[in-house]
Amino acid sequence: MAIGSPTLTDEPLAQDEKQGLRRSMEARHLVMIAMGGVIGSGLFLSSGYTIAQAGPLGAIIAYLLGAVVVYMVMACLGELAVAYPVSGAFHIYAARSIGPATGFATAWLYWLCWAVALGSEFTAAGLLMQRWFPEVDVWIWCLVFAAVLFTLNAISSRVFGESEFWFALIKVAAVIGLIVLGGAALLGFHPLAENGYPFLGENLNTPQGLFPNGITGVLITTLAVFYAFSGSELIGVAAGETANPAVNIPKAMRTTVIRLMIFFVGAIAVIAGTVPYEETSLEQSPFVTVFSQLGIPYAADVMNFVIITALLSAGNCGLFSCARMLFSLADEGHAPKALQKLTKRGIPLLALCVSMLGGLASLISSVVAPTTVYLVLVSVAGFATVGVWMSITAAHFFHRRNFLRAGGDTASLPYRAPLFPLLPIAAFILCVISLIGIGFDPTQATALYFGIPFVAACYAYFHFKHARGKKETHQPKVLVNTKDAP
C-alpha cells in the first residue's frame, strides 16, 4: 500500500455510519470549530498575563511568533489530514509515520490538553463572574458551569457542529468589536472616553523600556501564547467527518491561520496600546478594561457576558473533544473498552465522565488560589499543546520522507506543506524553545515537572501493555467513499 493512501473498504464505512459518524462537515464548519476551540481564556484572560510579563511590544512579538508557529503546524497538519482523513483524531498520523507508541502518547497528551483546559475555562469564567457577584466564591461558578456543559454534552451531540459555528460567531464579533472600536480610539476617535486616552504607540515604550522584563520576559510567555492558539488543530480531529477532504481541509487551514493572525495579533496590539502594562493581570479580562476605557455605556458588562459565553463555548468544544478522543482510544484498544460504550443517543457517557474530571480540577484551583493555579492549568495545557504540535511536525517530516523514499512525486499530492524539510524542523525547534523558556518562570515550570513524567509514563505503559503482545497495530477506520479519496 502506498504511503498516505489509506485502505478504502465498504465494511469500515458501514460500521462508522452505524455509529452515526458522517462526512457532513463543510469548510465553514471546520473553520468555525477551529476558531471556537482557539478563542477562549488564552486570548480573553491570560493575554493580560502575557502583557504584564513581556511588556506591550514584547506581547505583540510573542503573539506574532505564536501565529508563525501555528502556520507551520497547520501546514504540516494539512498535508497529513488530507493523506489520512480518518475518524478519531490526528494521533493516527504519529502512529503511522513515527510509531504506535508515539501515537498513543500524542492521544493522551491531547486528552490532557483539553481536560486541563476545561479547568482553566471554568476558572476564567468564574473569575469574570466576580465583576457582578463578588460575594460568590469562584468555585461555585465553576461547579455550575461544569454541570451545565456536562448536561449539554450528555443529552445530544447532533447539533454540536452547527451550535459551535454560531457560538464562534459571537466570539469573533467580540474580537472584531475590540479591534475596530479600540483601534479607532487609538487613532484619536474616542468621543465617550475620558481625557488622557493613549494615542497609537504611546504605551509601547514603558518607563522601563521597550522590554521591561528583558527578552526573558518574552520567552517565558511563549507557552501561554501557544496555549492561546491551541484548538486550531481541531481541524485534524474533524478530518474524518469532512466532505471532500482534499478540498475542504486545505481551504479551512488557510482561512483559519489568516483569521487567527488578524484576530489575535490585532487584538493584542489594541490591548497593549490601550492598557498600561502595569495594570494588566488575571483579575479582569483586558477586553473588559479596554471597553471600560472607551466609555461606551454598559459595553464592559456586555463584553464580560460575551466573554463568559465564549469561555463556556470553548469548554464545550473541549469536553466534546476529550470524550471523542477517549472513545477513539478505546476503539483502538489503547484505553478501557468501557469507554467505547454509547448511550441510546450515541453519547460516550463514561468517556464524558472521565473527561470532566480534568474540568473539576478547577474546583481545587478556585478554592486554593484562583489566579495562581489558573496559570498552572494554562501552563500544563500549554505543555500538552506544544507536545502535540511537536508530534504533528515530526509526523509530517517522517511521512514526507517515507513518501519520497518510496518514489512518490510531491506534485501528485492534493496538498503539500511548503519548504520541506525546513518548515517541520523549524516548527519543532521553536516548540522545544518554548518549553525551555518556561523553566525560567517558577509558576509555569510546574508544567515541566508534571508534563515530562506524564509523557514518559505513556511510553512506558504502551511498551509494557501493548507492544509485547501485538506485532500489528490496529488500523483506524476511514470515513471515505471512493469518490472522496484524495
CSV table of C-alpha atoms in Angstrom, one decimal, residues 7-481:
chain,number,residue,atom,x,y,z
A,7,THR,CA,-7.4,1.5,2.6
A,8,LEU,CA,-10.9,2.1,1.4
A,9,THR,CA,-13.3,-0.7,2.2
A,10,ASP,CA,-17.1,-0.9,2.5
A,11,GLU,CA,-17.1,-2.6,5.9
A,12,PRO,CA,-15.4,0.1,8.0
A,13,LEU,CA,-17.6,2.7,6.3
A,14,ALA,CA,-20.7,0.8,7.2
A,15,GLN,CA,-19.6,0.3,10.8
A,16,ASP,CA,-18.9,4.0,11.2
A,17,GLU,CA,-22.2,5.0,9.7
A,18,LYS,CA,-23.9,2.7,12.2
A,19,GLN,CA,-22.2,4.7,15.0
A,20,GLY,CA,-23.5,8.0,13.5
A,21,LEU,CA,-20.3,9.4,12.1
A,22,ARG,CA,-20.8,11.0,8.7
A,23,ARG,CA,-18.9,13.1,6.2
A,24,SER,CA,-21.2,16.0,6.8
A,25,MET,CA,-18.9,19.0,7.7
A,26,GLU,CA,-18.1,21.6,5.2
A,27,ALA,CA,-15.1,24.0,5.2
A,28,ARG,CA,-17.2,26.7,7.1
A,29,HIS,CA,-17.8,24.2,9.9
A,30,LEU,CA,-14.1,23.3,10.1
A,31,VAL,CA,-13.1,26.9,10.3
A,32,MET,CA,-15.6,27.9,12.9
A,33,ILE,CA,-15.0,24.8,15.1
A,34,ALA,CA,-11.3,25.6,15.0
A,35,MET,CA,-11.9,29.3,15.7
A,36,GLY,CA,-14.3,28.3,18.5
A,37,GLY,CA,-11.7,26.0,20.1
A,38,VAL,CA,-9.0,28.6,19.8
A,39,ILE,CA,-10.8,31.7,21.0
A,40,GLY,CA,-11.1,31.2,24.8
A,41,SER,CA,-9.4,32.1,28.0
A,42,GLY,CA,-6.0,32.1,26.3
A,43,LEU,CA,-7.0,35.3,24.5
A,44,PHE,CA,-9.7,36.8,26.7
A,45,LEU,CA,-7.9,36.4,30.0
A,46,SER,CA,-4.3,35.1,30.0
A,47,SER,CA,-3.4,37.8,27.4
A,48,GLY,CA,-3.2,40.1,30.4
A,49,TYR,CA,-0.5,37.9,31.9
A,50,THR,CA,1.4,38.0,28.6
A,51,ILE,CA,1.4,41.8,28.5
A,52,ALA,CA,2.4,42.0,32.2
A,53,GLN,CA,5.4,39.7,31.7
A,54,ALA,CA,6.6,40.6,28.2
A,55,GLY,CA,5.5,44.3,28.1
A,56,PRO,CA,3.3,45.8,25.4
A,57,LEU,CA,5.8,45.4,22.5
A,58,GLY,CA,7.0,42.0,23.8
A,59,ALA,CA,3.4,40.7,23.9
A,60,ILE,CA,2.8,41.7,20.3
A,61,ILE,CA,6.1,39.9,19.3
A,62,ALA,CA,5.1,36.8,21.3
A,63,TYR,CA,1.8,36.6,19.5
A,64,LEU,CA,3.4,37.2,16.1
A,65,LEU,CA,5.7,34.3,16.9
A,66,GLY,CA,2.8,32.2,18.0
A,67,ALA,CA,1.0,32.9,14.7
A,68,VAL,CA,4.0,31.9,12.7
A,69,VAL,CA,4.4,28.6,14.6
A,70,VAL,CA,0.6,27.9,14.2
A,71,TYR,CA,1.0,28.5,10.4
A,72,MET,CA,3.9,25.9,10.3
A,73,VAL,CA,2.0,23.4,12.4
A,74,MET,CA,-1.2,23.8,10.4
A,75,ALA,CA,0.7,23.4,7.1
A,76,CYS,CA,2.1,20.1,8.4
A,77,LEU,CA,-1.3,19.1,9.7
A,78,GLY,CA,-3.0,20.0,6.4
A,79,GLU,CA,-0.8,17.5,4.4
A,80,LEU,CA,-1.3,14.8,7.0
A,81,ALA,CA,-5.1,15.3,7.3
A,82,VAL,CA,-5.6,15.1,3.5
A,83,ALA,CA,-3.4,11.9,3.4
A,84,TYR,CA,-5.1,10.3,6.4
A,85,PRO,CA,-8.7,11.6,6.6
A,86,VAL,CA,-9.5,9.2,9.5
A,87,SER,CA,-12.2,9.0,12.1
A,88,GLY,CA,-11.0,9.8,15.5
A,89,ALA,CA,-8.0,12.2,15.8
A,90,PHE,CA,-4.6,13.1,14.5
A,91,HIS,CA,-2.7,10.8,16.8
A,92,ILE,CA,-3.1,8.4,13.9
A,93,TYR,CA,-0.6,10.5,12.0
A,94,ALA,CA,2.1,9.9,14.6
A,95,ALA,CA,1.2,6.2,14.9
A,96,ARG,CA,1.6,5.6,11.2
A,97,SER,CA,4.6,7.9,10.5
A,98,ILE,CA,6.6,7.6,13.7
A,99,GLY,CA,5.4,4.6,15.7
A,100,PRO,CA,2.4,3.4,17.6
A,101,ALA,CA,3.9,4.4,21.0
A,102,THR,CA,4.2,8.0,19.9
A,103,GLY,CA,0.6,7.9,18.6
A,104,PHE,CA,-0.5,6.6,21.9
A,105,ALA,CA,1.4,9.3,23.8
A,106,THR,CA,0.1,12.0,21.5
A,107,ALA,CA,-3.5,10.9,22.0
A,108,TRP,CA,-3.2,11.0,25.8
A,109,LEU,CA,-1.4,14.4,25.6
A,110,TYR,CA,-4.2,15.8,23.6
A,111,TRP,CA,-6.7,14.5,26.0
A,112,LEU,CA,-4.7,16.0,28.9
A,113,CYS,CA,-4.6,19.4,27.0
A,114,TRP,CA,-8.4,19.6,26.7
A,115,ALA,CA,-9.1,18.1,30.1
A,116,VAL,CA,-6.9,20.7,31.8
A,117,ALA,CA,-8.1,23.4,29.5
A,118,LEU,CA,-11.6,22.7,30.8
A,119,GLY,CA,-10.4,23.6,34.3
A,120,SER,CA,-8.9,26.8,33.0
A,121,GLU,CA,-12.0,27.8,31.1
A,122,PHE,CA,-14.3,27.2,34.1
A,123,THR,CA,-11.9,29.1,36.4
A,124,ALA,CA,-11.6,32.0,34.0
A,125,ALA,CA,-15.4,32.2,33.7
A,126,GLY,CA,-15.7,32.1,37.4
A,127,LEU,CA,-13.2,34.9,37.8
A,128,LEU,CA,-15.1,37.1,35.4
A,129,MET,CA,-18.4,36.5,37.3
A,130,GLN,CA,-16.8,38.3,40.2
A,131,ARG,CA,-17.5,41.5,38.4
A,132,TRP,CA,-21.2,41.1,39.2
A,133,PHE,CA,-21.2,38.7,42.1
A,134,PRO,CA,-18.0,39.5,44.2
A,135,GLU,CA,-19.5,37.8,47.2
A,136,VAL,CA,-19.9,34.4,45.5
A,137,ASP,CA,-16.8,32.2,45.5
A,138,VAL,CA,-15.3,31.3,42.2
A,139,TRP,CA,-15.5,27.6,42.8
A,140,ILE,CA,-19.3,27.8,43.0
A,141,TRP,CA,-19.4,29.2,39.5
A,142,CYS,CA,-17.0,26.5,38.3
A,143,LEU,CA,-19.4,23.8,39.6
A,144,VAL,CA,-22.4,25.5,38.0
A,145,PHE,CA,-20.7,25.8,34.6
A,146,ALA,CA,-19.3,22.3,34.8
A,147,ALA,CA,-22.8,20.9,35.4
A,148,VAL,CA,-24.3,22.9,32.5
A,149,LEU,CA,-21.8,21.8,30.0
A,150,PHE,CA,-21.8,18.2,31.1
A,151,THR,CA,-25.6,18.1,30.8
A,152,LEU,CA,-25.5,19.6,27.3
A,153,ASN,CA,-22.9,17.0,26.2
A,154,ALA,CA,-24.8,14.1,27.8
A,155,ILE,CA,-28.1,14.9,26.2
A,156,SER,CA,-27.2,15.1,22.5
A,157,SER,CA,-24.3,15.9,20.1
A,158,ARG,CA,-26.3,16.1,16.9
A,159,VAL,CA,-26.1,19.9,16.7
A,160,PHE,CA,-22.6,20.3,18.0
A,161,GLY,CA,-21.1,21.4,14.7
A,162,GLU,CA,-23.8,23.9,13.9
A,163,SER,CA,-24.1,25.3,17.5
A,164,GLU,CA,-20.3,25.8,17.7
A,165,PHE,CA,-20.5,27.6,14.4
A,166,TRP,CA,-22.8,30.2,15.9
A,167,PHE,CA,-21.1,30.3,19.2
A,168,ALA,CA,-17.8,31.0,17.4
A,169,LEU,CA,-19.5,33.8,15.6
A,170,ILE,CA,-20.2,35.5,18.9
A,171,LYS,CA,-16.6,35.3,19.9
A,172,VAL,CA,-15.4,36.6,16.5
A,173,ALA,CA,-17.8,39.5,16.8
A,174,ALA,CA,-16.3,40.4,20.2
A,175,VAL,CA,-12.8,40.3,18.9
A,176,ILE,CA,-13.7,42.4,15.8
A,177,GLY,CA,-15.5,44.9,18.0
A,178,LEU,CA,-12.4,45.3,20.1
A,179,ILE,CA,-10.1,45.7,17.1
A,180,VAL,CA,-12.4,48.2,15.3
A,181,LEU,CA,-13.5,50.3,18.3
A,182,GLY,CA,-10.2,50.1,20.2
A,183,GLY,CA,-8.2,50.8,17.0
A,184,ALA,CA,-10.3,53.8,16.2
A,185,ALA,CA,-9.8,55.1,19.7
A,186,LEU,CA,-6.0,54.7,19.4
A,187,LEU,CA,-6.2,56.9,16.3
A,188,GLY,CA,-8.0,59.6,18.2
A,189,PHE,CA,-11.7,58.8,17.8
A,190,HIS,CA,-13.0,58.2,21.3
A,191,PRO,CA,-15.9,60.7,21.9
A,192,LEU,CA,-17.1,58.9,25.0
A,193,ALA,CA,-13.8,58.2,26.6
A,194,GLU,CA,-12.3,60.3,29.4
A,195,ASN,CA,-9.4,62.6,28.9
A,196,GLY,CA,-5.9,61.1,28.6
A,197,TYR,CA,-6.7,58.2,26.3
A,198,PRO,CA,-3.4,56.9,24.9
A,199,PHE,CA,-2.5,57.6,21.2
A,200,LEU,CA,-1.3,54.9,18.8
A,201,GLY,CA,2.1,53.5,20.0
A,202,GLU,CA,2.2,55.7,23.2
A,203,ASN,CA,2.0,52.8,25.6
A,204,LEU,CA,4.6,50.6,23.8
A,205,ASN,CA,7.6,52.4,25.3
A,206,THR,CA,7.3,51.9,29.1
A,207,PRO,CA,9.3,53.7,31.8
A,208,GLN,CA,11.4,50.5,31.9
A,209,GLY,CA,12.0,50.5,28.2
A,210,LEU,CA,10.5,48.5,25.3
A,211,PHE,CA,11.0,45.2,27.1
A,212,PRO,CA,10.5,46.0,30.8
A,213,ASN,CA,11.4,42.4,31.9
A,214,GLY,CA,14.0,41.8,29.1
A,215,ILE,CA,14.0,39.2,26.4
A,216,THR,CA,13.4,36.6,29.2
A,217,GLY,CA,10.1,38.1,29.9
A,218,VAL,CA,9.1,37.5,26.3
A,219,LEU,CA,10.5,34.0,26.3
A,220,ILE,CA,8.6,32.8,29.4
A,221,THR,CA,5.3,33.9,27.8
A,222,THR,CA,5.6,31.8,24.7
A,223,LEU,CA,3.9,28.8,26.3
A,224,ALA,CA,0.9,30.8,27.4
A,225,VAL,CA,0.8,32.3,23.9
A,226,PHE,CA,0.9,28.8,22.3
A,227,TYR,CA,-1.9,27.7,24.7
A,228,ALA,CA,-3.9,30.7,23.4
A,229,PHE,CA,-3.6,29.3,19.9
A,230,SER,CA,-4.4,25.7,20.9
A,231,GLY,CA,-7.5,24.4,19.3
A,232,SER,CA,-6.5,25.2,15.8
A,233,GLU,CA,-5.6,21.6,15.4
A,234,LEU,CA,-9.3,20.6,15.9
A,235,ILE,CA,-9.5,20.6,12.1
A,236,GLY,CA,-7.4,17.4,12.3
A,237,VAL,CA,-9.9,15.8,14.7
A,238,ALA,CA,-12.8,16.6,12.4
A,239,ALA,CA,-11.0,15.5,9.2
A,240,GLY,CA,-12.7,12.1,9.3
A,241,GLU,CA,-16.1,13.7,9.1
A,242,THR,CA,-15.4,16.2,6.4
A,243,ALA,CA,-16.9,16.1,2.9
A,244,ASN,CA,-14.3,16.2,0.2
A,245,PRO,CA,-11.3,16.4,2.5
A,246,ALA,CA,-8.8,17.1,-0.3
A,247,VAL,CA,-10.5,20.4,-1.0
A,248,ASN,CA,-12.1,21.5,2.3
A,249,ILE,CA,-9.2,20.7,4.7
A,250,PRO,CA,-6.6,22.9,2.9
A,251,LYS,CA,-9.2,25.6,2.5
A,252,ALA,CA,-10.1,25.5,6.1
A,253,MET,CA,-6.4,25.5,7.1
A,254,ARG,CA,-5.6,28.7,5.2
A,255,THR,CA,-8.7,30.5,6.3
A,256,THR,CA,-8.1,29.6,9.9
A,257,VAL,CA,-4.5,30.7,10.0
A,258,ILE,CA,-5.2,34.1,8.3
A,259,ARG,CA,-8.1,34.8,10.6
A,260,LEU,CA,-6.2,33.8,13.7
A,261,MET,CA,-3.3,36.1,12.8
A,262,ILE,CA,-5.6,39.1,12.2
A,263,PHE,CA,-7.8,38.5,15.3
A,264,PHE,CA,-5.1,37.5,17.8
A,265,VAL,CA,-2.3,39.9,16.8
A,266,GLY,CA,-4.8,42.7,16.1
A,267,ALA,CA,-6.5,42.3,19.5
A,268,ILE,CA,-3.2,42.1,21.4
A,269,ALA,CA,-1.9,45.2,19.6
A,270,VAL,CA,-5.1,47.2,20.6
A,271,ILE,CA,-4.9,45.9,24.2
A,272,ALA,CA,-1.2,46.6,24.5
A,273,GLY,CA,-1.6,50.1,23.0
A,274,THR,CA,-4.5,50.9,25.4
A,275,VAL,CA,-3.9,49.4,28.8
A,276,PRO,CA,-0.7,50.3,30.7
A,277,TYR,CA,1.1,47.0,31.2
A,278,GLU,CA,1.4,47.6,34.9
A,279,GLU,CA,-2.4,47.4,35.2
A,280,THR,CA,-2.9,44.1,33.3
A,281,SER,CA,-3.5,40.9,35.4
A,282,LEU,CA,-5.6,37.8,35.6
A,283,GLU,CA,-8.2,39.5,37.8
A,284,GLN,CA,-10.1,41.1,34.9
A,285,SER,CA,-10.2,40.5,31.1
A,286,PRO,CA,-8.2,43.1,29.1
A,287,PHE,CA,-11.2,43.2,26.8
A,288,VAL,CA,-13.4,44.5,29.6
A,289,THR,CA,-10.7,47.0,30.5
A,290,VAL,CA,-10.5,48.4,27.0
A,291,PHE,CA,-14.3,48.8,26.6
A,292,SER,CA,-14.4,50.4,30.1
A,293,GLN,CA,-11.9,53.0,29.0
A,294,LEU,CA,-13.8,53.6,25.7
A,295,GLY,CA,-16.7,54.9,27.9
A,296,ILE,CA,-19.4,53.1,26.0
A,297,PRO,CA,-22.4,52.7,28.3
A,298,TYR,CA,-22.8,49.1,29.5
A,299,ALA,CA,-20.2,48.0,27.0
A,300,ALA,CA,-17.9,46.5,29.6
A,301,ASP,CA,-20.8,44.4,31.1
A,302,VAL,CA,-21.9,43.3,27.7
A,303,MET,CA,-18.4,42.3,26.8
A,304,ASN,CA,-18.0,40.5,30.1
A,305,PHE,CA,-21.1,38.4,29.4
A,306,VAL,CA,-19.9,37.7,25.8
A,307,ILE,CA,-16.5,36.6,27.1
A,308,ILE,CA,-18.1,34.2,29.7
A,309,THR,CA,-20.2,32.8,26.9
A,310,ALA,CA,-17.1,32.4,24.7
A,311,LEU,CA,-15.2,30.6,27.5
A,312,LEU,CA,-18.0,28.2,28.1
A,313,SER,CA,-18.2,27.6,24.3
A,314,ALA,CA,-14.5,26.7,24.3
A,315,GLY,CA,-15.1,24.4,27.3
A,316,ASN,CA,-18.0,22.8,25.5
A,317,CYS,CA,-15.8,22.2,22.5
A,318,GLY,CA,-13.0,20.8,24.7
A,319,LEU,CA,-15.3,18.4,26.6
A,320,PHE,CA,-16.6,17.1,23.2
A,321,SER,CA,-13.0,16.6,22.0
A,322,CYS,CA,-12.0,14.8,25.2
A,323,ALA,CA,-14.8,12.4,25.0
A,324,ARG,CA,-14.2,11.7,21.3
A,325,MET,CA,-10.5,11.1,22.0
A,326,LEU,CA,-11.2,8.6,24.7
A,327,PHE,CA,-13.8,6.9,22.6
A,328,SER,CA,-11.2,6.7,19.7
A,329,LEU,CA,-8.5,5.3,22.1
A,330,ALA,CA,-10.9,2.6,23.4
A,331,ASP,CA,-11.9,1.7,19.9
A,332,GLU,CA,-8.2,1.1,19.1
A,333,GLY,CA,-7.6,-1.0,22.2
A,334,HIS,CA,-5.5,1.7,23.9
A,335,ALA,CA,-8.0,2.6,26.7
A,336,PRO,CA,-10.5,0.5,28.7
A,337,LYS,CA,-13.2,-0.9,26.4
A,338,ALA,CA,-15.9,0.5,28.7
A,339,LEU,CA,-15.0,4.0,27.4
A,340,GLN,CA,-16.3,2.8,24.0
A,341,LYS,CA,-19.8,2.2,25.2
A,342,LEU,CA,-22.5,4.6,23.8
A,343,THR,CA,-25.9,5.5,25.2
A,344,LYS,CA,-29.0,5.1,23.1
A,345,ARG,CA,-28.5,8.6,21.8
A,346,GLY,CA,-24.9,7.8,20.7
A,347,ILE,CA,-23.1,9.6,23.6
A,348,PRO,CA,-19.9,8.0,25.1
A,349,LEU,CA,-21.2,8.8,28.6
A,350,LEU,CA,-18.4,7.1,30.6
A,351,ALA,CA,-15.7,8.8,28.4
A,352,LEU,CA,-17.6,12.1,29.1
A,353,CYS,CA,-17.5,11.5,32.8
A,354,VAL,CA,-13.8,10.7,32.8
A,355,SER,CA,-13.0,13.8,30.8
A,356,MET,CA,-15.0,16.0,33.1
A,357,LEU,CA,-12.6,15.0,35.9
A,358,GLY,CA,-10.0,17.4,34.4
A,359,GLY,CA,-12.5,20.2,34.5
A,360,LEU,CA,-13.2,19.5,38.1
A,361,ALA,CA,-9.6,20.5,38.8
A,362,SER,CA,-10.9,24.0,38.5
A,363,LEU,CA,-12.7,23.5,41.8
A,364,ILE,CA,-9.4,22.9,43.6
A,365,SER,CA,-7.7,25.8,41.8
A,366,SER,CA,-10.5,28.2,42.5
A,367,VAL,CA,-10.5,27.4,46.2
A,368,VAL,CA,-6.8,27.4,46.7
A,369,ALA,CA,-5.7,30.4,44.6
A,370,PRO,CA,-7.8,31.1,41.5
A,371,THR,CA,-5.3,33.3,39.6
A,372,THR,CA,-2.1,31.4,40.6
A,373,VAL,CA,-3.4,27.9,39.9
A,374,TYR,CA,-5.2,29.1,36.8
A,375,LEU,CA,-1.7,30.0,35.4
A,376,VAL,CA,-0.5,26.5,36.3
A,377,LEU,CA,-3.5,25.0,34.5
A,378,VAL,CA,-2.7,27.1,31.5
A,379,SER,CA,0.9,26.0,31.6
A,380,VAL,CA,0.1,22.3,31.8
A,381,ALA,CA,-2.4,22.7,28.9
A,382,GLY,CA,0.2,24.7,27.0
A,383,PHE,CA,2.8,21.9,27.6
A,384,ALA,CA,0.4,19.3,26.2
A,385,THR,CA,-0.4,21.6,23.2
A,386,VAL,CA,3.2,22.0,22.4
A,387,GLY,CA,3.8,18.3,22.8
A,388,VAL,CA,1.0,17.6,20.3
A,389,TRP,CA,2.4,20.2,17.9
A,390,MET,CA,5.8,18.6,18.1
A,391,SER,CA,4.2,15.2,17.3
A,392,ILE,CA,2.4,16.7,14.3
A,393,THR,CA,5.5,18.3,12.8
A,394,ALA,CA,7.6,15.2,13.4
A,395,ALA,CA,4.9,13.0,11.9
A,396,HIS,CA,4.9,15.2,8.8
A,397,PHE,CA,8.7,15.1,8.5
A,398,PHE,CA,8.7,11.3,8.6
A,399,HIS,CA,5.6,11.0,6.4
A,400,ARG,CA,7.0,13.1,3.6
A,401,ARG,CA,10.5,11.5,3.9
A,402,ASN,CA,8.9,8.0,3.6
A,403,PHE,CA,6.8,9.2,0.7
A,404,LEU,CA,9.8,10.4,-1.2
A,405,ARG,CA,11.9,7.3,-0.4
A,406,ALA,CA,9.0,5.2,-1.8
A,407,GLY,CA,9.4,7.1,-5.1
A,408,GLY,CA,6.4,9.4,-4.6
A,409,ASP,CA,6.0,12.6,-6.6
A,410,THR,CA,5.2,15.6,-4.4
A,411,ALA,CA,3.4,17.2,-7.5
A,412,SER,CA,0.8,14.4,-7.1
A,413,LEU,CA,-0.2,15.4,-3.6
A,414,PRO,CA,-3.5,17.2,-3.3
A,415,TYR,CA,-1.9,19.5,-0.7
A,416,ARG,CA,1.7,19.7,0.4
A,417,ALA,CA,3.3,21.8,3.1
A,418,PRO,CA,5.9,24.2,1.7
A,419,LEU,CA,9.7,24.5,2.4
A,420,PHE,CA,10.2,20.8,3.3
A,421,PRO,CA,12.2,19.8,5.4
A,422,LEU,CA,12.9,23.3,6.8
A,423,LEU,CA,9.3,24.0,7.9
A,424,PRO,CA,8.7,21.0,10.1
A,425,ILE,CA,12.2,21.2,11.6
A,426,ALA,CA,11.9,24.9,12.4
A,427,ALA,CA,8.5,24.4,13.9
A,428,PHE,CA,9.7,21.5,16.1
A,429,ILE,CA,12.7,23.6,17.3
A,430,LEU,CA,10.6,26.6,18.2
A,431,CYS,CA,8.3,24.4,20.2
A,432,VAL,CA,11.3,23.0,22.1
A,433,ILE,CA,12.5,26.5,22.8
A,434,SER,CA,9.1,27.4,24.3
A,435,LEU,CA,9.4,24.5,26.7
A,436,ILE,CA,12.8,25.6,27.7
A,437,GLY,CA,11.5,29.2,28.3
A,438,ILE,CA,9.0,28.2,30.9
A,439,GLY,CA,11.8,26.8,33.1
A,440,PHE,CA,12.6,30.5,33.9
A,441,ASP,CA,9.2,31.0,35.4
A,442,PRO,CA,8.7,29.2,38.7
A,443,THR,CA,4.9,29.1,38.3
A,444,GLN,CA,4.9,27.7,34.8
A,445,ALA,CA,7.8,25.4,35.4
A,446,THR,CA,5.3,23.1,37.2
A,447,ALA,CA,4.1,22.1,33.7
A,448,LEU,CA,7.6,20.5,33.1
A,449,TYR,CA,7.5,18.7,36.4
A,450,PHE,CA,4.1,17.2,35.5
A,451,GLY,CA,4.3,17.0,31.7
A,452,ILE,CA,7.6,15.2,31.2
A,453,PRO,CA,6.8,12.3,33.6
A,454,PHE,CA,3.3,12.1,32.0
A,455,VAL,CA,4.8,11.6,28.5
A,456,ALA,CA,7.4,9.1,29.9
A,457,ALA,CA,4.6,7.2,31.6
A,458,CYS,CA,2.6,7.0,28.4
A,459,TYR,CA,5.6,5.4,26.5
A,460,ALA,CA,6.3,3.1,29.4
A,461,TYR,CA,2.6,2.0,29.7
A,462,PHE,CA,2.4,1.4,26.0
A,463,HIS,CA,5.6,-0.7,26.0
A,464,PHE,CA,4.5,-3.0,28.8
A,465,LYS,CA,0.8,-3.2,28.0
A,466,HIS,CA,0.6,-3.2,24.2
A,467,ALA,CA,4.0,-3.6,22.4
A,468,ARG,CA,4.9,-7.0,23.8
A,469,GLY,CA,1.9,-8.9,22.6
A,470,LYS,CA,1.0,-7.1,19.5
A,471,LYS,CA,3.1,-7.0,16.3
A,472,GLU,CA,0.4,-5.3,14.3
A,473,THR,CA,-1.3,-2.1,15.3
A,474,HIS,CA,-5.0,-1.5,14.9
A,475,GLN,CA,-5.8,0.2,11.7
A,476,PRO,CA,-8.2,3.1,12.2
A,477,LYS,CA,-11.5,3.3,10.5
A,478,VAL,CA,-11.5,5.6,7.4
A,479,LEU,CA,-14.7,7.5,6.7
A,480,VAL,CA,-14.4,7.9,3.0
A,481,ASN,CA,-16.2,6.9,-0.1
